[in-house]
Tab-separated table of C-alpha atoms in Angstrom:
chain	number	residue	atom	x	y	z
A	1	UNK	CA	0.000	0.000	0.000
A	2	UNK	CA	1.212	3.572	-0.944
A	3	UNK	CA	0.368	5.546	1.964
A	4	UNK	CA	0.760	9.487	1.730
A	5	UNK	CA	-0.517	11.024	5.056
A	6	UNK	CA	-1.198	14.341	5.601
A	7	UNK	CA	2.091	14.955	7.615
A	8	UNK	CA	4.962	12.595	7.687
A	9	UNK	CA	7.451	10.609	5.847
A	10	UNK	CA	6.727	6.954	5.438
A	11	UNK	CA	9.599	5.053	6.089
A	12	UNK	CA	10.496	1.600	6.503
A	13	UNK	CA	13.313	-0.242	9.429
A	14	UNK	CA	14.344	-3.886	8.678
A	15	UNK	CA	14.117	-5.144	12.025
A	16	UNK	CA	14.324	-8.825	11.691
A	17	UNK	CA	11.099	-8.367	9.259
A	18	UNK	CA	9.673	-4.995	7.998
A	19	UNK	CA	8.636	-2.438	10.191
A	20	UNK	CA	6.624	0.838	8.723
A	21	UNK	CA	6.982	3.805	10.872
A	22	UNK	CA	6.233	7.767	9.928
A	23	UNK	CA	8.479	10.271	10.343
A	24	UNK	CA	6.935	13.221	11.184
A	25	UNK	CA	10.640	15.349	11.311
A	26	UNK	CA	11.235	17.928	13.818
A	27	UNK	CA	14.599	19.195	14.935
A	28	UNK	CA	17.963	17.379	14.496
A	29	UNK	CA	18.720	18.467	18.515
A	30	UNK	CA	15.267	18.045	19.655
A	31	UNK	CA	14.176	15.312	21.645
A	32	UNK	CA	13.520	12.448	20.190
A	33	UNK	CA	10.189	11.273	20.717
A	34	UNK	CA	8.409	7.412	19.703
A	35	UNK	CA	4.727	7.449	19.928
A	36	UNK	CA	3.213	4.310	20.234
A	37	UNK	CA	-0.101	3.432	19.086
A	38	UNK	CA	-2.754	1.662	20.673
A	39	UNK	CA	-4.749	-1.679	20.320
A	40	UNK	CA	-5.845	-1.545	16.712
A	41	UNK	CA	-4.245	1.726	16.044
A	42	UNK	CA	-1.712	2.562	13.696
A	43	UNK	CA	1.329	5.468	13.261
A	44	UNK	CA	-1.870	7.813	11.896
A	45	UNK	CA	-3.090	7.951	15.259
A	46	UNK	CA	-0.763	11.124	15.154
A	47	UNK	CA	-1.674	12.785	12.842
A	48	UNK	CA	-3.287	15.523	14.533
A	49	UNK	CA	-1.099	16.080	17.489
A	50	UNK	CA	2.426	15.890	15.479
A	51	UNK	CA	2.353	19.475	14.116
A	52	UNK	CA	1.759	20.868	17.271
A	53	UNK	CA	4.795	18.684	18.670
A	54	UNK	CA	7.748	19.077	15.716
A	55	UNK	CA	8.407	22.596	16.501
A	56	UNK	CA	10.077	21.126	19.549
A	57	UNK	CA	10.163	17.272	19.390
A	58	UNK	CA	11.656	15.179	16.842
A	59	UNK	CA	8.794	12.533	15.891
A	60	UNK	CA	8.640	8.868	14.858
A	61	UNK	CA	5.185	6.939	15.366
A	62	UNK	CA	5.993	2.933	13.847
A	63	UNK	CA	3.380	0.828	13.181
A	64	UNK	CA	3.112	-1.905	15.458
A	65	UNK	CA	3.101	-5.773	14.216
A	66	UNK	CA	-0.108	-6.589	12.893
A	67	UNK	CA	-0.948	-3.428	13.230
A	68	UNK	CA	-1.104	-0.115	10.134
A	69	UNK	CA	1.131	-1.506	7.322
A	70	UNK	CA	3.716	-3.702	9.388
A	71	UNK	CA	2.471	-7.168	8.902
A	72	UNK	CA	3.096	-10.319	11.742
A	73	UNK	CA	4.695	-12.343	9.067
A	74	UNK	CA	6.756	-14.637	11.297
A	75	UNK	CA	6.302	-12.559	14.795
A	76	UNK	CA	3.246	-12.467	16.827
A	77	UNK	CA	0.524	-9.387	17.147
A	78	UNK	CA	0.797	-9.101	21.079
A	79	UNK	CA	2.364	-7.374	23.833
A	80	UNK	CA	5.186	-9.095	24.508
A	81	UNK	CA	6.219	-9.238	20.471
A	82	UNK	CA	5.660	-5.534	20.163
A	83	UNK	CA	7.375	-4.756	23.222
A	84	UNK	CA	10.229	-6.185	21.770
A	85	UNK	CA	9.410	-4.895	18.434
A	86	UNK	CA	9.791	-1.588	19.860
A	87	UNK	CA	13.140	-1.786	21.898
A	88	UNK	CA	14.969	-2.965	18.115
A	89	UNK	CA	13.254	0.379	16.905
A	90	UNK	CA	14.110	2.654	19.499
A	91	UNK	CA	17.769	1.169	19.473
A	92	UNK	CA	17.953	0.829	15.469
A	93	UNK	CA	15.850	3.572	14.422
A	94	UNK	CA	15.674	6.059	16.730
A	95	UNK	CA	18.744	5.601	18.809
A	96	UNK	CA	18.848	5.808	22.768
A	97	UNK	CA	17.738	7.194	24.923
A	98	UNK	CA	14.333	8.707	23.959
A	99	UNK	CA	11.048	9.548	25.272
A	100	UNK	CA	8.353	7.171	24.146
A	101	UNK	CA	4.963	8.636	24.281
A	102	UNK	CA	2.325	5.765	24.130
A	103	UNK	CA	-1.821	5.835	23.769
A	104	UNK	CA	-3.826	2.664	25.372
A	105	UNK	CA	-1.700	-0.334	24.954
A	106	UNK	CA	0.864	2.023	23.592
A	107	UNK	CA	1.362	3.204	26.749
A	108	UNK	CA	1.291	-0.253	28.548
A	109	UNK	CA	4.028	-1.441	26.216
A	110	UNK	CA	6.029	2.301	26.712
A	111	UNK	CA	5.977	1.453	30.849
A	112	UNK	CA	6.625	-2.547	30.270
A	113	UNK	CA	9.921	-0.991	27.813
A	114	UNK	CA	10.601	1.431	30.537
A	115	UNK	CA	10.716	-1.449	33.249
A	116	UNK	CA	12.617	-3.977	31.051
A	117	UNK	CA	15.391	-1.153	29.424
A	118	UNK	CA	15.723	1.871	31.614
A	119	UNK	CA	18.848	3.250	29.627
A	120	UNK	CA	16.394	3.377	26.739
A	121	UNK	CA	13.833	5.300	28.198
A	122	UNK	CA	14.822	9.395	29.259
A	123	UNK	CA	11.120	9.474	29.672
A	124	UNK	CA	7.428	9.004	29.416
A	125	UNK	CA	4.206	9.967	28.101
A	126	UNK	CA	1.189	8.194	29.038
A	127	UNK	CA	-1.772	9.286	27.124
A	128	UNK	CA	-4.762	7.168	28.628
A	129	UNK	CA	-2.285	4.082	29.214
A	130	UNK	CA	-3.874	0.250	29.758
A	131	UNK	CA	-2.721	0.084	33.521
A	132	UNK	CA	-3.138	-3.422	35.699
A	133	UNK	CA	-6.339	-4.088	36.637
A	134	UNK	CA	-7.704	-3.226	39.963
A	135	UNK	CA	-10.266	-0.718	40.348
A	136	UNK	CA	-9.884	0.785	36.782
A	137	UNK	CA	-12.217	-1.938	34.757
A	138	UNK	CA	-13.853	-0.680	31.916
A	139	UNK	CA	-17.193	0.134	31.727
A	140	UNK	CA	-19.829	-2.941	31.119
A	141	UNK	CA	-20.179	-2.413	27.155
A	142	UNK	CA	-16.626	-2.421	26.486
A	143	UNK	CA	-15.602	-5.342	29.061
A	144	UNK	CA	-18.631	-7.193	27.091
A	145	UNK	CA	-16.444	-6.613	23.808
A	146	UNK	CA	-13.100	-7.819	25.181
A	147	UNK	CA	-15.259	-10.673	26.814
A	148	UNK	CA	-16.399	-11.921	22.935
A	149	UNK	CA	-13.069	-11.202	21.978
A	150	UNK	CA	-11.851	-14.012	24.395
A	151	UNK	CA	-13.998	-16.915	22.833
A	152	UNK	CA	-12.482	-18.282	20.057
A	153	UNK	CA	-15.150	-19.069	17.768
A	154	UNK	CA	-17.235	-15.942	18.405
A	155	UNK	CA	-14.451	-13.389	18.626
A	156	UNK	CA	-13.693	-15.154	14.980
A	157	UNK	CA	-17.004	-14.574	13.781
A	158	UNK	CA	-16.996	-10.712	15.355
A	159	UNK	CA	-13.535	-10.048	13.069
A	160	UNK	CA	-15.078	-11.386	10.047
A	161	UNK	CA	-18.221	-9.245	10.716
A	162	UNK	CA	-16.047	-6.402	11.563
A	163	UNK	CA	-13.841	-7.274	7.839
A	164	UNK	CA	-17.395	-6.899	6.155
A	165	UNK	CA	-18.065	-3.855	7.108
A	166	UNK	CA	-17.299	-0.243	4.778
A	167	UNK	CA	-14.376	0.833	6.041
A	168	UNK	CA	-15.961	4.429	6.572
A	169	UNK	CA	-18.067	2.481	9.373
A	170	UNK	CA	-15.459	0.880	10.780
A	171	UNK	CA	-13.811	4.204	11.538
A	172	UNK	CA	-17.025	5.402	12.437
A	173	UNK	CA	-16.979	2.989	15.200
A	174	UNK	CA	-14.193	3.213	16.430
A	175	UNK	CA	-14.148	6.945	16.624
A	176	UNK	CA	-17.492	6.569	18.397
A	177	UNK	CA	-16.507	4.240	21.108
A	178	UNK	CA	-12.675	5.895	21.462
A	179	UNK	CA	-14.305	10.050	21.314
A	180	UNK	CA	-16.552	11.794	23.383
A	181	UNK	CA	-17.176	14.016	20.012
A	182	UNK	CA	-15.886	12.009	16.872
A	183	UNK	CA	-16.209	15.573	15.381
A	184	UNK	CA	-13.204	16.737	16.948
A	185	UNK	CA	-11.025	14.452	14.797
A	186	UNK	CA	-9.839	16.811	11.399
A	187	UNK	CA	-11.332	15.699	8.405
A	188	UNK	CA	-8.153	14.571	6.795
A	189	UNK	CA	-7.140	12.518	9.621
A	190	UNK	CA	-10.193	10.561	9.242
A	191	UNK	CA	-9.847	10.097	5.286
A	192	UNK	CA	-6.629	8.586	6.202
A	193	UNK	CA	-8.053	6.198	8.778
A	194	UNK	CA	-10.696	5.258	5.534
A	195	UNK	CA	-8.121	4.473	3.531
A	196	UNK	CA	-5.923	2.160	5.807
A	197	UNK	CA	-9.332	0.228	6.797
A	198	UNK	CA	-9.384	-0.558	3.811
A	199	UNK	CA	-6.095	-1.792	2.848
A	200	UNK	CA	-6.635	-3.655	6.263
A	201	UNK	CA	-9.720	-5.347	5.508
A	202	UNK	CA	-8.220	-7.235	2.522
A	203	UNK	CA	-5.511	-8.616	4.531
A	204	UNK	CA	-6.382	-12.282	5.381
A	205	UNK	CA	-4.969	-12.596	9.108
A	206	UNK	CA	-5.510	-8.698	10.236
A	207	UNK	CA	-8.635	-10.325	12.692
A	208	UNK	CA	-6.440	-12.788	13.691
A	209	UNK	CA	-3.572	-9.958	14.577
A	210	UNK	CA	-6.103	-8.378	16.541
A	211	UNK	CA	-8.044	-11.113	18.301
A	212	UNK	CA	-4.368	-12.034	19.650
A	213	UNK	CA	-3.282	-8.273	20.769
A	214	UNK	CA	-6.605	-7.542	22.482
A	215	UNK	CA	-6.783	-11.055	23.924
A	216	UNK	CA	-2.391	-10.198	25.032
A	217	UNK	CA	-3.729	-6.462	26.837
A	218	UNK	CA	-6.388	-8.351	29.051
A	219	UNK	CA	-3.701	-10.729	29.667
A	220	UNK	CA	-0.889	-8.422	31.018
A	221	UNK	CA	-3.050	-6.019	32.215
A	222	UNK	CA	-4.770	-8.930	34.975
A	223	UNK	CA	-1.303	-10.068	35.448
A	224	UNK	CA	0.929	-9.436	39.179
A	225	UNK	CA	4.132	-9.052	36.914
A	226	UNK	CA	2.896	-6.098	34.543
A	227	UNK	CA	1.900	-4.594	37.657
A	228	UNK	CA	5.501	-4.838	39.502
A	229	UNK	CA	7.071	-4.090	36.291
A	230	UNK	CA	4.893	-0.709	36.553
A	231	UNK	CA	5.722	0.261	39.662
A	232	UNK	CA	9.836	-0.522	38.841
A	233	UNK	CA	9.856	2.153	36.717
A	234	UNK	CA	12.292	4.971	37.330
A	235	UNK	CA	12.267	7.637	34.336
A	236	UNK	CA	10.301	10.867	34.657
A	237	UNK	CA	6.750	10.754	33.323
A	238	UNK	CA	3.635	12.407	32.724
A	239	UNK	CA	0.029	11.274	32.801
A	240	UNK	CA	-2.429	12.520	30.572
A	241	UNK	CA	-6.092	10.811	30.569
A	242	UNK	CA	-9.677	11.868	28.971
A	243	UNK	CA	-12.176	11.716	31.752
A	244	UNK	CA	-15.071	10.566	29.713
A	245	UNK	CA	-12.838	7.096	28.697
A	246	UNK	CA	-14.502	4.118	28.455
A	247	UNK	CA	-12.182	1.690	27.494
A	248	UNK	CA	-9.289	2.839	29.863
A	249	UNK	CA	-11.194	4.534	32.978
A	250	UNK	CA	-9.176	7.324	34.496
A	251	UNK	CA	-9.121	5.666	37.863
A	252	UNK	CA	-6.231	3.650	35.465
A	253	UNK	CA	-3.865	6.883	35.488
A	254	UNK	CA	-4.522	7.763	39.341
A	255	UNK	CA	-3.240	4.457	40.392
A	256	UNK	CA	-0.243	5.071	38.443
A	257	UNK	CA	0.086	8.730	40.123
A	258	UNK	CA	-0.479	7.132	43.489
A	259	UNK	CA	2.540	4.638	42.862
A	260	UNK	CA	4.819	7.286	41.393
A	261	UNK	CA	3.995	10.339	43.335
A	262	UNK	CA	6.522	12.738	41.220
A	263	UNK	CA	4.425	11.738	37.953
A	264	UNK	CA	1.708	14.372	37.215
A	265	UNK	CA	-1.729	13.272	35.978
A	266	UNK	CA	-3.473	16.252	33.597
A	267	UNK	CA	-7.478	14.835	33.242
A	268	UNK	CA	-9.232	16.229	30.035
A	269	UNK	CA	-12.507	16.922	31.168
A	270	UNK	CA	-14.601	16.080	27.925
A	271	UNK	CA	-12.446	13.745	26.395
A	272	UNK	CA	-12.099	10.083	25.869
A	273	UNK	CA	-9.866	7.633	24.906
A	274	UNK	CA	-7.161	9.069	22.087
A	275	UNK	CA	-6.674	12.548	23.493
A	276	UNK	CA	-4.246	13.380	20.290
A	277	UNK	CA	-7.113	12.492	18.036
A	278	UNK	CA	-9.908	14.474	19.917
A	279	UNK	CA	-7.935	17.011	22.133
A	280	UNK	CA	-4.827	17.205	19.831
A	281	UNK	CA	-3.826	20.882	21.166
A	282	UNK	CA	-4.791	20.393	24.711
A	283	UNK	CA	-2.751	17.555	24.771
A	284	UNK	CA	0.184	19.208	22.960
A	285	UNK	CA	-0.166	22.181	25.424
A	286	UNK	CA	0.382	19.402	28.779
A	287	UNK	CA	3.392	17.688	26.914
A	288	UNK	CA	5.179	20.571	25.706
A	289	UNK	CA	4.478	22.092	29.162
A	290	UNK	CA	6.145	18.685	30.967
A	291	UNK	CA	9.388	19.114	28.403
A	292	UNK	CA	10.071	22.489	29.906
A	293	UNK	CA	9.555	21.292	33.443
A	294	UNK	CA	12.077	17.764	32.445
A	295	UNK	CA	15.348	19.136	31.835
A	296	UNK	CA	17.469	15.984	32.059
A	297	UNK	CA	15.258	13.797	30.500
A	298	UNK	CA	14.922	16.106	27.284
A	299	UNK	CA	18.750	16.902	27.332
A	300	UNK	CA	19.223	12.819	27.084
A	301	UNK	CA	16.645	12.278	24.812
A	302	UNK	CA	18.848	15.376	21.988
A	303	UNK	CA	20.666	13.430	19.334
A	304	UNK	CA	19.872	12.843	15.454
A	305	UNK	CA	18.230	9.742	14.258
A	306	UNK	CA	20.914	6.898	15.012
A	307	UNK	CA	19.587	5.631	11.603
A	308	UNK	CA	17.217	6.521	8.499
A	309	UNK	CA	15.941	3.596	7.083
């Protein structure tokens, strides 16, 4: 697929198999910042937050495996295998350290990368981040979903459904459940969601890819290891979470600001699940407001692009 986004070079790191990333530029002693995409997401998720960001920031969003354009080919669709997916592109690609800022499971695999490679990580931004379970379940729609998801034969039958629909109302969906105002997404940066859908929906396993990453976030997140590996980590952070979420409640974010008391928590009032889709300047605003307050982790995270691919 030829993919020409409204902002943003697409590029693509050999990494043991393909990887497609954007780069969305910025400048050659900014930080260097990887944003990570969430379940079902893909590098267009930032669209409408990376012009507000590459005045200061140096950008690069990859597509996860089985995720955008980066197929699973040999390597597996969930949060372990993009964990590691990400460490060879933050090494390779963007070279260490750098800041990752990660949406939903984005930000579950950012924290997980954080816990497992601190010399990679200068920092963190966690926009509505999949946190362990506990009091932050999701409200009973949604848990119903990820329930179907878990049955093999009808979370099979919900993909294929899913493939059959027009890709417009496939985005529609999804902007519906992940928005409190779909509206609030630019035009252009839904177009481009439209036309991945649809690239997506003729590719034989891309249910399969997501029946296994949905069915890897319950897993983690209900897990006592993702939750030590949480608390482990060290780098500097910031917390930014819609209040009207449904997926990712933001009782999810205070538990992390409980456990790391020198992380601060910014709630959207309004908002839901992708703040960079529906609150792109608002979110912009808190990040580029944390940068000035995180000297030493933006001074580690200055260096040029280890590598273009």
């Amino acid at each position: 697929m030829d993919t020409r986004p409204s902002s943003g070079a697409s590029r693509w790191a050999d990494l043991e198999d393909r990887v497609h990333y954007l780069d969305f530029g910025g400048p050659q002693d900014g930080p260097v910042v990887v944003a990570v995409h969430g379940l079902g997401g893909s590098a267009l998720n930032w669209l409408a937050i990376a012009p507000l960001l590459t005045g200061r920031c140096r950008l690069l969003a990859p597509d996860l495996a089985g995720h955008g354009l980066t197929s699973t080919r040999e390597r597996r669709s969930g949060v372990a295998a993009n964990r590691l997916l990400l460490h060879r592109f933050v090494e390779r690609v963007a070279g260490v350290p750098v800041i990752l800022m990660g949406n939903s499971m984005g930000g579950m695999i950012s924290l997980l990368e954080a816990a497992a490679n601190p010399e990679a990580v200068a920092g963190l931004v966690l926009l509505d981040a999949a946190g362990p379970f506990g009091r932050a379940l999701p409200d009973p729609v949604v848990a119903a979903v990820f329930a179907l998801y878990g049955m093999p034969w009808l979370g099979t039958l919900a993909m294929a459904r899913r493939r059959a629909m027009p890709a417009e109302t496939a985005v529609g969906l999804m902007l519906r459940l992940c928005c409190v105002d779909p509206a609030r997404v630019p035009p252009g940066v839904v177009a481009e969601h439209v036309r991945l859908a649809r690239h997506r929906a003729e590719l034989e396993h891309a249910g399969q890819d997501f029946l296994q990453a949905a069915r890897s976030v319950v897993r983690t997140a209900a897990g006592l290891s993702y939750r030590a590996a949480s608390r482990s980590v060290r780098a500097p952070a910031l917390l930014v979470h819609g209040e009207r979420d449904r997926l990712v409640p933001v009782a999810a974010s205070r538990a992390l600001a409980r456990a790391h008391p020198s992380w601060p928590l910014v709630v959207l009032d309004g908002v839901g699940h992708t703040p960079q889709l529906e609150a792109p300047r608002e979110t912009a605003d808190a990040v580029l407001r944390w940068l000035d307050g995180e000297g030493p982790a933006v001074r580690a995270a200055r260096h040029p692009l280890a590598r273009q691919a």
